[in-house]
CSV table of C-alpha atoms in Angstrom, one decimal:
chain,number,residue,atom,x,y,z
A,290,UNK,CA,158.4,156.4,210.5
A,291,UNK,CA,158.6,154.8,206.8
A,292,UNK,CA,155.2,155.3,206.0
A,293,UNK,CA,154.9,158.9,207.2
A,294,UNK,CA,158.1,159.8,205.5
A,295,UNK,CA,156.9,158.2,202.3
A,296,UNK,CA,153.2,159.6,202.5
A,297,UNK,CA,155.1,163.1,202.8
A,298,UNK,CA,157.6,162.8,200.1
A,299,UNK,CA,155.1,161.5,197.5
A,300,UNK,CA,152.7,164.6,198.4
A,301,UNK,CA,155.7,166.9,197.9
A,302,UNK,CA,156.2,165.4,194.5
A,303,UNK,CA,153.0,164.6,193.1
A,304,UNK,CA,153.5,165.8,189.4
A,305,UNK,CA,156.9,163.7,189.3
A,306,UNK,CA,155.2,160.6,190.9
A,307,UNK,CA,152.2,160.9,188.4
A,308,UNK,CA,154.3,161.4,185.4
A,309,UNK,CA,156.1,158.3,186.1
A,310,UNK,CA,152.9,156.2,187.0
A,311,UNK,CA,151.2,157.5,183.9
A,312,UNK,CA,154.5,156.3,181.8
A,313,UNK,CA,154.1,152.8,183.4
A,314,UNK,CA,150.4,152.9,182.9
A,315,UNK,CA,150.5,153.4,179.1
A,316,UNK,CA,153.1,150.5,178.8
A,317,UNK,CA,150.9,148.0,181.0
A,318,UNK,CA,147.9,148.9,179.3
A,319,UNK,CA,149.1,148.3,175.8
A,320,UNK,CA,150.3,144.9,177.1
A,321,UNK,CA,146.9,143.9,178.5
A,322,UNK,CA,145.3,145.1,175.2
A,323,UNK,CA,147.7,143.4,173.0
A,324,UNK,CA,147.2,140.2,175.1
A,325,UNK,CA,143.2,140.2,175.2
A,326,UNK,CA,143.2,140.7,171.7
A,327,UNK,CA,145.6,137.9,170.8
A,328,UNK,CA,143.2,135.7,173.3
A,329,UNK,CA,140.4,136.9,171.2
A,330,UNK,CA,142.3,135.9,168.2
A,331,UNK,CA,143.0,132.3,169.7
A,332,UNK,CA,139.2,131.9,170.6
A,333,UNK,CA,138.0,132.9,167.1
A,334,UNK,CA,140.6,130.2,165.6
A,335,UNK,CA,139.2,127.5,167.9
A,336,UNK,CA,135.9,128.6,167.0
A,337,UNK,CA,136.7,127.9,163.2
A,338,UNK,CA,138.6,124.5,164.0
A,339,UNK,CA,135.8,123.3,166.0
A,340,UNK,CA,133.3,123.8,163.4
A,341,UNK,CA,135.6,121.6,161.1
A,342,UNK,CA,136.6,119.1,163.8
A,343,UNK,CA,133.9,118.8,166.1
A,344,UNK,CA,133.8,119.9,169.8
A,345,UNK,CA,136.5,117.8,172.0
A,346,UNK,CA,138.2,116.7,168.8
A,347,UNK,CA,142.4,116.9,169.1
A,348,UNK,CA,143.3,115.5,165.9
A,349,UNK,CA,142.0,113.4,163.1
A,350,UNK,CA,143.5,110.6,161.4
A,351,UNK,CA,143.1,110.3,157.5
A,352,UNK,CA,144.8,108.4,154.4
A,353,UNK,CA,146.0,110.2,151.5
A,354,UNK,CA,144.6,109.3,147.9
A,355,UNK,CA,146.0,107.0,146.0
A,356,UNK,CA,147.0,108.2,142.5
A,357,UNK,CA,144.6,106.7,139.8
A,358,UNK,CA,145.4,104.2,137.6
A,359,UNK,CA,146.4,104.9,133.8
A,360,UNK,CA,143.3,104.8,131.8
A,361,UNK,CA,141.0,105.2,134.7
A,362,UNK,CA,139.1,108.2,135.5
A,363,UNK,CA,138.1,109.1,138.8
A,364,UNK,CA,135.6,111.9,137.9
A,365,UNK,CA,131.6,111.1,137.9
A,366,UNK,CA,129.7,109.6,135.3
A,367,UNK,CA,125.9,109.2,134.7
A,368,UNK,CA,124.3,106.8,132.8
A,369,UNK,CA,120.5,107.4,131.7
A,370,UNK,CA,117.9,104.8,130.1
A,371,UNK,CA,116.9,105.4,126.7
A,372,UNK,CA,113.1,105.7,126.3
A,373,UNK,CA,110.9,105.7,123.6
A,374,UNK,CA,108.7,108.6,125.1
A,375,UNK,CA,109.3,112.0,123.5
A,376,UNK,CA,109.7,113.6,126.9
A,377,UNK,CA,110.8,111.7,129.9
A,378,UNK,CA,112.4,112.5,133.3
A,379,UNK,CA,115.8,111.1,134.2
A,380,UNK,CA,117.4,111.1,137.5
A,381,UNK,CA,120.7,109.9,138.8
A,382,UNK,CA,122.7,110.1,141.7
A,383,UNK,CA,126.4,109.9,141.8
A,384,UNK,CA,128.1,109.0,145.4
A,385,UNK,CA,131.7,109.2,146.1
A,386,UNK,CA,133.8,109.2,149.3
A,387,UNK,CA,135.8,112.1,149.7
A,388,UNK,CA,138.2,113.4,152.3
A,389,UNK,CA,141.2,110.8,151.5
A,390,UNK,CA,141.3,107.1,150.8
A,391,UNK,CA,138.8,105.2,152.6
A,392,UNK,CA,140.2,103.2,155.8
A,393,UNK,CA,139.3,100.2,157.5
A,394,UNK,CA,136.6,100.4,160.3
A,395,UNK,CA,138.9,98.5,162.7
A,396,UNK,CA,141.5,101.3,162.3
A,397,UNK,CA,139.4,102.9,164.7
A,398,UNK,CA,139.8,100.6,167.5
A,399,UNK,CA,143.7,100.6,166.9
A,400,UNK,CA,143.8,104.3,167.2
A,401,UNK,CA,141.8,104.2,170.5
A,402,UNK,CA,144.3,101.5,171.7
A,403,UNK,CA,147.2,104.1,171.4
A,404,UNK,CA,149.0,105.7,174.4
A,405,UNK,CA,147.5,108.8,175.1
A,406,UNK,CA,144.3,108.4,173.2
A,407,UNK,CA,140.9,109.1,175.4
A,408,UNK,CA,138.3,108.2,172.6
A,409,UNK,CA,138.1,107.9,168.8
A,410,UNK,CA,135.2,107.7,166.4
A,411,UNK,CA,135.3,107.0,162.5
A,412,UNK,CA,133.2,109.1,160.0
A,413,UNK,CA,132.7,108.7,156.3
A,414,UNK,CA,132.5,111.7,154.4
A,415,UNK,CA,130.4,111.5,150.9
A,416,UNK,CA,129.9,113.9,148.1
A,417,UNK,CA,126.5,113.4,146.1
A,418,UNK,CA,126.0,114.8,142.9
A,419,UNK,CA,122.3,114.5,141.7
A,420,UNK,CA,121.4,115.3,138.2
A,421,UNK,CA,118.0,115.0,137.3
A,422,UNK,CA,116.0,116.4,134.2
A,423,UNK,CA,114.5,115.4,130.8
A,424,UNK,CA,115.3,114.6,127.5
A,425,UNK,CA,113.0,116.0,124.5
A,426,UNK,CA,113.0,113.9,121.5
A,427,UNK,CA,113.4,115.4,118.2
A,428,UNK,CA,110.9,115.1,115.4
A,429,UNK,CA,111.9,114.1,111.7
A,430,UNK,CA,110.4,116.7,109.0
A,431,UNK,CA,110.7,116.6,105.2
A,432,UNK,CA,112.8,119.8,103.8
A,433,UNK,CA,110.0,120.0,100.9
A,434,UNK,CA,111.3,120.6,97.5
A,435,UNK,CA,111.4,118.6,94.2
A,436,UNK,CA,114.2,116.1,93.0
A,437,UNK,CA,114.1,116.4,89.1
A,438,UNK,CA,116.5,113.8,88.9
A,439,UNK,CA,114.2,111.1,90.1
A,440,UNK,CA,112.8,108.6,87.8
A,441,UNK,CA,109.5,109.8,86.2
A,442,UNK,CA,110.1,113.2,87.8
A,443,UNK,CA,108.9,112.2,91.2
A,444,UNK,CA,109.2,114.6,93.9
A,445,UNK,CA,111.0,113.9,97.2
A,446,UNK,CA,112.5,115.7,100.1
A,447,UNK,CA,115.5,115.0,102.6
A,448,UNK,CA,114.0,114.3,106.2
A,449,UNK,CA,115.8,116.4,108.8
A,450,UNK,CA,115.3,116.3,112.6
A,451,UNK,CA,114.3,119.5,114.3
A,452,UNK,CA,113.6,120.2,118.0
A,453,UNK,CA,114.9,118.0,120.9
A,454,UNK,CA,117.5,118.5,123.6
A,455,UNK,CA,118.1,118.2,127.1
A,456,UNK,CA,117.3,120.1,130.3
A,457,UNK,CA,119.1,119.0,133.6
A,458,UNK,CA,119.8,120.2,136.9
A,459,UNK,CA,122.8,119.8,139.0
A,460,UNK,CA,122.6,119.5,142.8
A,461,UNK,CA,125.8,119.0,144.6
A,462,UNK,CA,126.0,118.2,148.5
A,463,UNK,CA,128.0,116.9,151.0
A,464,UNK,CA,126.9,113.7,153.4
A,465,UNK,CA,128.5,112.6,156.8
A,466,UNK,CA,128.3,109.2,158.0
A,467,UNK,CA,128.0,109.5,161.8
A,468,UNK,CA,128.5,106.7,164.4
A,469,UNK,CA,125.3,107.3,166.6
A,470,UNK,CA,126.7,105.4,169.5
A,471,UNK,CA,129.2,108.3,170.2
A,472,UNK,CA,127.9,111.5,168.7
A,473,UNK,CA,130.0,113.6,171.5
A,474,UNK,CA,132.9,113.4,168.9
A,475,UNK,CA,133.0,113.7,165.3
A,476,UNK,CA,131.2,116.0,162.7
A,477,UNK,CA,127.9,116.3,164.4
A,478,UNK,CA,129.5,117.0,167.8
A,479,UNK,CA,129.7,120.8,166.5
A,480,UNK,CA,126.1,121.2,165.4
A,481,UNK,CA,123.4,122.1,167.8
A,482,UNK,CA,119.7,120.5,167.1
A,483,UNK,CA,117.5,123.3,166.7
A,484,UNK,CA,114.3,121.6,165.5
A,485,UNK,CA,113.5,117.7,165.9
A,486,UNK,CA,115.9,115.5,167.4
A,487,UNK,CA,119.1,113.7,166.7
A,488,UNK,CA,119.9,110.0,166.2
A,489,UNK,CA,119.3,107.3,168.9
A,490,UNK,CA,121.7,104.6,169.7
A,491,UNK,CA,119.2,102.3,168.3
A,492,UNK,CA,119.5,104.0,165.0
A,493,UNK,CA,122.5,102.4,163.7
A,494,UNK,CA,121.0,101.5,160.3
A,495,UNK,CA,117.9,103.4,160.3
A,496,UNK,CA,117.0,105.4,157.0
A,497,UNK,CA,117.0,108.8,158.8
A,498,UNK,CA,118.9,111.8,158.5
A,499,UNK,CA,119.9,115.2,160.1
A,500,UNK,CA,120.3,118.1,157.9
A,501,UNK,CA,121.9,121.6,158.7
A,502,UNK,CA,119.8,124.5,158.8
A,503,UNK,CA,121.1,126.3,155.8
A,504,UNK,CA,120.6,123.2,153.4
A,505,UNK,CA,117.0,122.4,154.7
A,506,UNK,CA,116.3,126.2,154.2
A,507,UNK,CA,117.3,125.9,150.4
A,508,UNK,CA,115.6,122.8,149.8
A,509,UNK,CA,112.6,123.8,152.0
A,510,UNK,CA,113.0,120.9,154.3
A,511,UNK,CA,111.6,120.4,157.6
A,512,UNK,CA,111.0,117.6,160.3
A,513,UNK,CA,109.3,114.9,158.6
A,514,UNK,CA,110.2,115.6,155.0
A,515,UNK,CA,111.7,113.0,152.9
A,516,UNK,CA,114.3,112.8,150.2
A,517,UNK,CA,116.1,110.0,148.3
A,518,UNK,CA,119.8,109.4,148.0
A,519,UNK,CA,120.8,107.2,145.3
A,520,UNK,CA,117.2,105.6,145.3
A,521,UNK,CA,117.0,105.4,148.9
A,522,UNK,CA,114.6,107.5,151.0
A,523,UNK,CA,115.4,109.2,154.2
A,524,UNK,CA,113.4,110.8,156.6
A,525,UNK,CA,114.4,114.3,158.3
A,526,UNK,CA,114.2,113.7,162.2
A,527,UNK,CA,116.1,117.0,162.8
A,528,UNK,CA,117.6,120.2,161.7
A,529,UNK,CA,120.8,121.3,163.1
A,530,UNK,CA,123.0,124.5,163.5
A,531,UNK,CA,126.4,125.1,163.9
A,532,UNK,CA,127.5,126.1,167.2
A,533,UNK,CA,130.2,128.4,165.7
A,534,UNK,CA,130.3,129.6,162.2
A,535,UNK,CA,129.2,127.7,159.3
A,536,UNK,CA,129.4,124.0,158.8
A,537,UNK,CA,130.4,122.4,155.5
A,538,UNK,CA,128.4,119.3,155.8
A,539,UNK,CA,124.6,119.3,154.7
A,540,UNK,CA,123.3,116.1,155.4
A,541,UNK,CA,124.0,113.6,158.5
A,542,UNK,CA,123.0,110.0,158.3
A,543,UNK,CA,123.9,106.8,160.5
A,544,UNK,CA,127.6,105.5,159.5
A,545,UNK,CA,126.0,102.1,158.3
A,546,UNK,CA,123.8,103.9,155.8
A,547,UNK,CA,126.6,106.3,154.5
A,548,UNK,CA,128.7,103.0,153.9
A,549,UNK,CA,126.2,101.4,152.0
A,550,UNK,CA,125.6,104.7,150.1
A,551,UNK,CA,129.1,104.7,149.2
A,552,UNK,CA,129.8,101.3,148.4
A,553,UNK,CA,132.4,101.5,151.4
A,554,UNK,CA,131.4,98.4,153.7
A,555,UNK,CA,133.5,98.6,157.0
A,556,UNK,CA,135.4,101.9,155.8
A,557,UNK,CA,135.7,105.3,157.3
A,558,UNK,CA,137.3,108.3,155.8
A,559,UNK,CA,138.2,110.3,159.1
A,560,UNK,CA,138.9,109.2,162.4
A,561,UNK,CA,138.2,111.7,165.0
A,562,UNK,CA,140.5,111.4,168.3
A,563,UNK,CA,140.5,112.9,171.7
A,564,UNK,CA,143.5,112.8,173.7
A,565,UNK,CA,143.6,112.3,177.7
A,566,UNK,CA,146.0,115.3,177.8
A,567,UNK,CA,145.6,118.2,175.7
A,568,UNK,CA,148.9,119.1,176.5
A,569,UNK,CA,150.3,116.0,175.0
A,570,UNK,CA,148.6,116.5,171.6
A,571,UNK,CA,152.2,116.1,169.7
A,572,UNK,CA,153.4,113.1,171.7
A,573,UNK,CA,149.9,111.2,170.8
A,574,UNK,CA,150.6,112.3,167.1
A,575,UNK,CA,153.9,110.6,166.7
A,576,UNK,CA,152.5,107.7,168.8
A,577,UNK,CA,149.6,106.9,166.2
A,578,UNK,CA,152.1,107.7,162.9
A,579,UNK,CA,154.7,105.2,164.2
A,580,UNK,CA,152.4,102.6,165.3
A,581,UNK,CA,149.8,103.0,162.2
A,582,UNK,CA,151.7,103.6,159.0
A,583,UNK,CA,150.4,105.1,155.9
A,584,UNK,CA,148.2,107.5,157.9
A,585,UNK,CA,148.2,111.3,158.0
A,586,UNK,CA,147.7,112.9,161.6
A,587,UNK,CA,146.5,116.2,161.7
A,588,UNK,CA,146.1,118.5,164.9
A,589,UNK,CA,144.5,121.6,165.6
A,590,UNK,CA,148.0,123.5,165.3
A,591,UNK,CA,148.4,121.9,161.7
A,592,UNK,CA,145.1,123.1,160.8
A,593,UNK,CA,145.4,126.7,162.0
A,594,UNK,CA,148.1,127.2,159.1
A,595,UNK,CA,145.4,126.7,156.6
A,596,UNK,CA,143.2,129.7,158.0
A,597,UNK,CA,143.7,132.6,156.0
A,598,UNK,CA,141.6,135.8,155.4
A,599,UNK,CA,141.6,138.8,157.8
A,600,UNK,CA,141.2,136.4,161.0
A,601,UNK,CA,144.7,135.1,160.1
A,602,UNK,CA,146.1,138.5,159.1
A,603,UNK,CA,145.0,140.2,162.4
A,604,UNK,CA,146.2,137.1,164.4
A,605,UNK,CA,149.9,137.6,163.0
A,606,UNK,CA,149.9,141.2,163.6
A,607,UNK,CA,148.6,140.8,167.2
A,608,UNK,CA,151.2,138.1,167.8
A,609,UNK,CA,154.0,139.8,166.0
A,610,UNK,CA,153.8,143.3,165.7
A,611,UNK,CA,151.4,144.0,168.5
A,612,UNK,CA,153.4,141.9,170.9
A,613,UNK,CA,156.9,143.5,169.9
A,614,UNK,CA,155.3,147.0,169.9
A,615,UNK,CA,154.1,146.5,173.8
A,616,UNK,CA,157.5,145.0,174.9
A,617,UNK,CA,159.1,147.8,173.0
A,618,UNK,CA,156.7,150.6,174.8
A,619,UNK,CA,157.1,148.6,178.2
A,620,UNK,CA,160.6,149.0,178.1
A,621,UNK,CA,160.5,152.4,177.2
A,622,UNK,CA,158.2,153.2,180.2
A,623,UNK,CA,160.6,151.5,182.6
A,624,UNK,CA,163.4,153.2,181.5
A,625,UNK,CA,161.7,156.5,181.6
A,626,UNK,CA,160.5,155.5,185.1
A,627,UNK,CA,164.1,154.8,186.1
A,628,UNK,CA,165.5,158.0,184.8
A,629,UNK,CA,162.7,160.2,186.2
A,630,UNK,CA,163.4,158.3,189.7
A,631,UNK,CA,167.4,158.9,189.2
A,632,UNK,CA,166.8,162.6,188.5
A,633,UNK,CA,164.8,163.4,191.5
A,634,UNK,CA,167.3,161.7,193.6
A,635,UNK,CA,169.8,164.0,192.4
A,636,UNK,CA,167.7,166.7,193.2
A,637,UNK,CA,167.4,165.7,196.6
A,638,UNK,CA,171.0,165.6,197.6
A,639,UNK,CA,170.7,167.8,200.5
A,640,UNK,CA,168.0,165.8,201.6
A,641,UNK,CA,169.8,162.6,201.6
A,642,UNK,CA,172.9,164.0,202.7
A,643,UNK,CA,171.2,165.6,206.0
A,644,UNK,CA,169.2,162.1,206.9
A,645,UNK,CA,172.7,160.3,206.6
A,646,UNK,CA,174.2,163.0,209.0
A,647,UNK,CA,171.0,162.5,211.1
A,648,UNK,CA,172.2,158.7,211.4
A,649,UNK,CA,170.4,157.3,208.8
A,650,UNK,CA,172.3,154.1,207.3
A,651,UNK,CA,172.6,153.7,203.2
A,652,UNK,CA,170.3,150.7,203.3
A,653,UNK,CA,167.4,152.8,205.2
A,654,UNK,CA,167.9,155.6,202.6
A,655,UNK,CA,167.7,153.1,199.6
A,656,UNK,CA,164.6,151.3,201.0
A,657,UNK,CA,162.9,154.8,201.2
A,658,UNK,CA,163.8,155.4,197.6
A,659,UNK,CA,162.6,152.1,196.4
A,660,UNK,CA,159.2,152.3,198.6
A,661,UNK,CA,158.5,155.6,196.8
A,662,UNK,CA,159.1,154.0,193.6
A,663,UNK,CA,157.0,150.8,194.4
A,664,UNK,CA,154.0,153.1,195.1
A,665,UNK,CA,154.6,154.9,191.9
A,666,UNK,CA,154.6,151.6,190.1
A,667,UNK,CA,151.4,150.1,192.0
A,668,UNK,CA,149.6,153.5,191.2
A,669,UNK,CA,150.9,152.9,187.5
A,670,UNK,CA,149.8,149.4,187.7
A,671,UNK,CA,146.2,150.3,188.8
A,672,UNK,CA,145.9,153.0,186.2
A,673,UNK,CA,147.2,150.6,183.4
A,674,UNK,CA,144.9,147.9,184.4
A,675,UNK,CA,141.8,150.2,184.2
A,676,UNK,CA,143.0,151.6,180.6
A,677,UNK,CA,143.6,148.2,179.8
A,678,UNK,CA,140.3,146.7,180.8
A,679,UNK,CA,138.6,149.9,179.1
A,680,UNK,CA,140.3,149.0,175.7
A,681,UNK,CA,139.4,145.5,176.0
A,682,UNK,CA,135.5,146.5,176.8
A,683,UNK,CA,135.4,148.9,173.5
A,684,UNK,CA,136.9,146.1,171.4
A,685,UNK,CA,134.4,143.6,172.6
A,686,UNK,CA,131.6,146.3,172.4
A,687,UNK,CA,132.4,146.9,168.9
A,688,UNK,CA,133.0,143.3,168.0
A,689,UNK,CA,134.6,144.0,164.6
A,690,UNK,CA,133.9,141.0,162.0
A,691,UNK,CA,136.9,139.1,160.9
A,692,UNK,CA,136.6,136.5,157.9
A,693,UNK,CA,138.5,133.3,158.0
A,694,UNK,CA,139.0,131.3,154.8
A,695,UNK,CA,139.5,127.6,155.1
A,696,UNK,CA,140.8,126.0,152.1
A,697,UNK,CA,142.0,122.5,151.2
A,698,UNK,CA,143.1,120.8,148.2
A,699,UNK,CA,142.2,117.1,147.6
A,700,UNK,CA,144.3,114.7,145.8
A,701,UNK,CA,147.4,113.5,147.6
A,702,UNK,CA,146.5,115.6,150.8
A,703,UNK,CA,143.0,114.1,151.3
A,704,UNK,CA,141.3,117.1,152.0
A,705,UNK,CA,143.8,117.6,155.2
A,706,UNK,CA,141.6,116.1,157.4
A,707,UNK,CA,138.4,118.1,156.9
A,708,UNK,CA,135.3,116.5,157.3
A,709,UNK,CA,134.2,116.7,153.7
A,710,UNK,CA,137.5,117.9,152.5
A,711,UNK,CA,136.9,117.6,148.9
A,712,UNK,CA,137.3,114.7,146.6
A,713,UNK,CA,140.1,113.5,144.3
A,714,UNK,CA,141.8,116.8,142.9
A,715,UNK,CA,138.7,118.9,143.9
A,716,UNK,CA,139.6,122.2,145.8
A,717,UNK,CA,137.0,123.3,148.5
A,718,UNK,CA,137.1,126.6,150.3
A,719,UNK,CA,134.6,127.9,153.2
A,720,UNK,CA,134.6,131.5,154.0
A,721,UNK,CA,133.4,132.2,157.8
A,722,UNK,CA,132.6,135.4,159.7
A,723,UNK,CA,133.6,135.6,163.0
A,724,UNK,CA,133.0,138.3,165.5
A,725,UNK,CA,136.0,139.4,167.6
A,726,UNK,CA,136.3,139.8,171.5
A,727,UNK,CA,139.1,140.9,173.7
A,728,UNK,CA,138.6,138.6,176.8
A,729,UNK,CA,140.8,139.7,179.8
A,730,UNK,CA,142.0,136.6,181.9
A,731,UNK,CA,143.0,136.3,185.8
A,732,UNK,CA,146.7,135.7,184.1
A,733,UNK,CA,146.7,138.7,182.1
A,734,UNK,CA,145.6,140.9,185.2
A,735,UNK,CA,148.6,139.2,187.4
A,736,UNK,CA,150.9,139.9,184.6
A,737,UNK,CA,150.0,143.6,184.8
A,738,UNK,CA,150.7,143.4,188.6
A,739,UNK,CA,153.7,141.8,188.1
A,740,UNK,CA,154.9,144.4,185.4
A,741,UNK,CA,153.7,147.3,188.0
A,742,UNK,CA,155.9,145.8,190.8
A,743,UNK,CA,159.0,145.1,188.1
A,744,UNK,CA,158.8,148.8,186.9
A,745,UNK,CA,158.8,150.2,190.4
A,746,UNK,CA,161.7,147.8,191.5
A,747,UNK,CA,163.8,148.7,188.4
A,748,UNK,CA,163.2,152.6,189.0
A,749,UNK,CA,163.7,152.1,192.7
A,750,UNK,CA,166.8,150.1,192.1
A,751,UNK,CA,168.6,153.0,189.9
A,752,UNK,CA,167.7,155.6,192.5
A,753,UNK,CA,168.2,153.7,195.6
A,754,UNK,CA,172.0,152.8,194.4
A,755,UNK,CA,172.1,156.5,193.4
A,756,UNK,CA,171.0,157.8,196.8
A,757,UNK,CA,173.1,154.9,198.8
A,758,UNK,CA,176.2,156.6,197.4
A,759,UNK,CA,175.8,160.1,198.7
A,760,UNK,CA,177.6,161.4,201.9
A,761,UNK,CA,176.7,164.0,204.3
A,762,UNK,CA,179.6,166.2,202.8
A,763,UNK,CA,177.3,166.4,199.6
A,764,UNK,CA,174.3,168.1,201.6
A,765,UNK,CA,177.2,170.6,202.9
A,766,UNK,CA,178.7,171.5,199.6
A,767,UNK,CA,175.0,172.0,198.2
A,768,UNK,CA,174.3,174.5,200.6
A,769,UNK,CA,174.9,178.1,198.9
């Protein structure tokens, strides 16, 4: 009886039912769209952070640079040997650690032993400034003319140096020392070997290197090519491409070789940490800071605050304006559905009054109204899910490109935990291009179904309360 009456009543009021369903559908579709775009923003930010941290990294441990002593200079300096030849080539490398004050390698084990830490790996970030070129020696020539004041009227000239000068090129690139025993965590974890191979566990102190694809292209390196860093010859064994966005590191070498180049024996600049439980990252951060003094622990949420550009702007809009707008539209849809249902009940006074006169209790009348509203809500939910999925598909198909600028200032911050985050007083910035997608998760679909049921219940509760208060006498008074 309930189902038959429900089907008949909804069929009689198709337009009213459709208006209620469409109102709920628009609100639900907007919620799905905003949630999917917001999820896409989070994925885009994760790609940016993973390209900096390395896959699987939850936090980094660094130490701030100390202020330079009075009279000392932290900037690079170059010395060239004087040679007698008129034109001689000169080359000098300046290798400096960057990304913060160097830490003892033993701290890696201390971090690994902290509660909640799954694994920890140390890395050394270096900045290499290579200056090469040549000096050209000038030649002394007489200026000519005569010196009448000389004894006996002898002629002479004042010699002048003409020609000469210098022509030097400056090449600045970053080097990361990698723990070859655990490459799944650290700066090389976010890279994919596209040519050649990566390090083996036996190459802990081998003079081999993996270079980024962009750097290899600029220097015309390929697998088997050789180059020198501060007089040490390295052989390229692999060329790597970032898994997402761009990499800020040009050259990867075994950690021991990097320590030798940077005169930082048994030192690291960054400790990459993976937590046992991603939900306990803040607790692990406090644990490390409490037990290992003087260190700076940077988590992914801390790093997210350094991301600027259109990605950050769009993410803020989706998080604040978009969600508040979807909530406002959803509340309005619920109210419209409730008011329309209540209005429809008011126009059915004779019907409900007659049903009560025939013996229907108030509870049964209320259930009938709530049932009709629930059907309207589910129809609206189905339409809303369809519209939301269509909107998310359009966003993913268009894939608008957003820019993410990651900048960090060295000095006291030590690069904020960036691998290769700049030397003392150095400011670095890296602009990345990220394609936006709008993934729709099962949780979002479940949320949409819940909203549809909630909308139907709200509308049904309001209409059912109105219907339950009607009396059979009301039906008789409505007869003209």
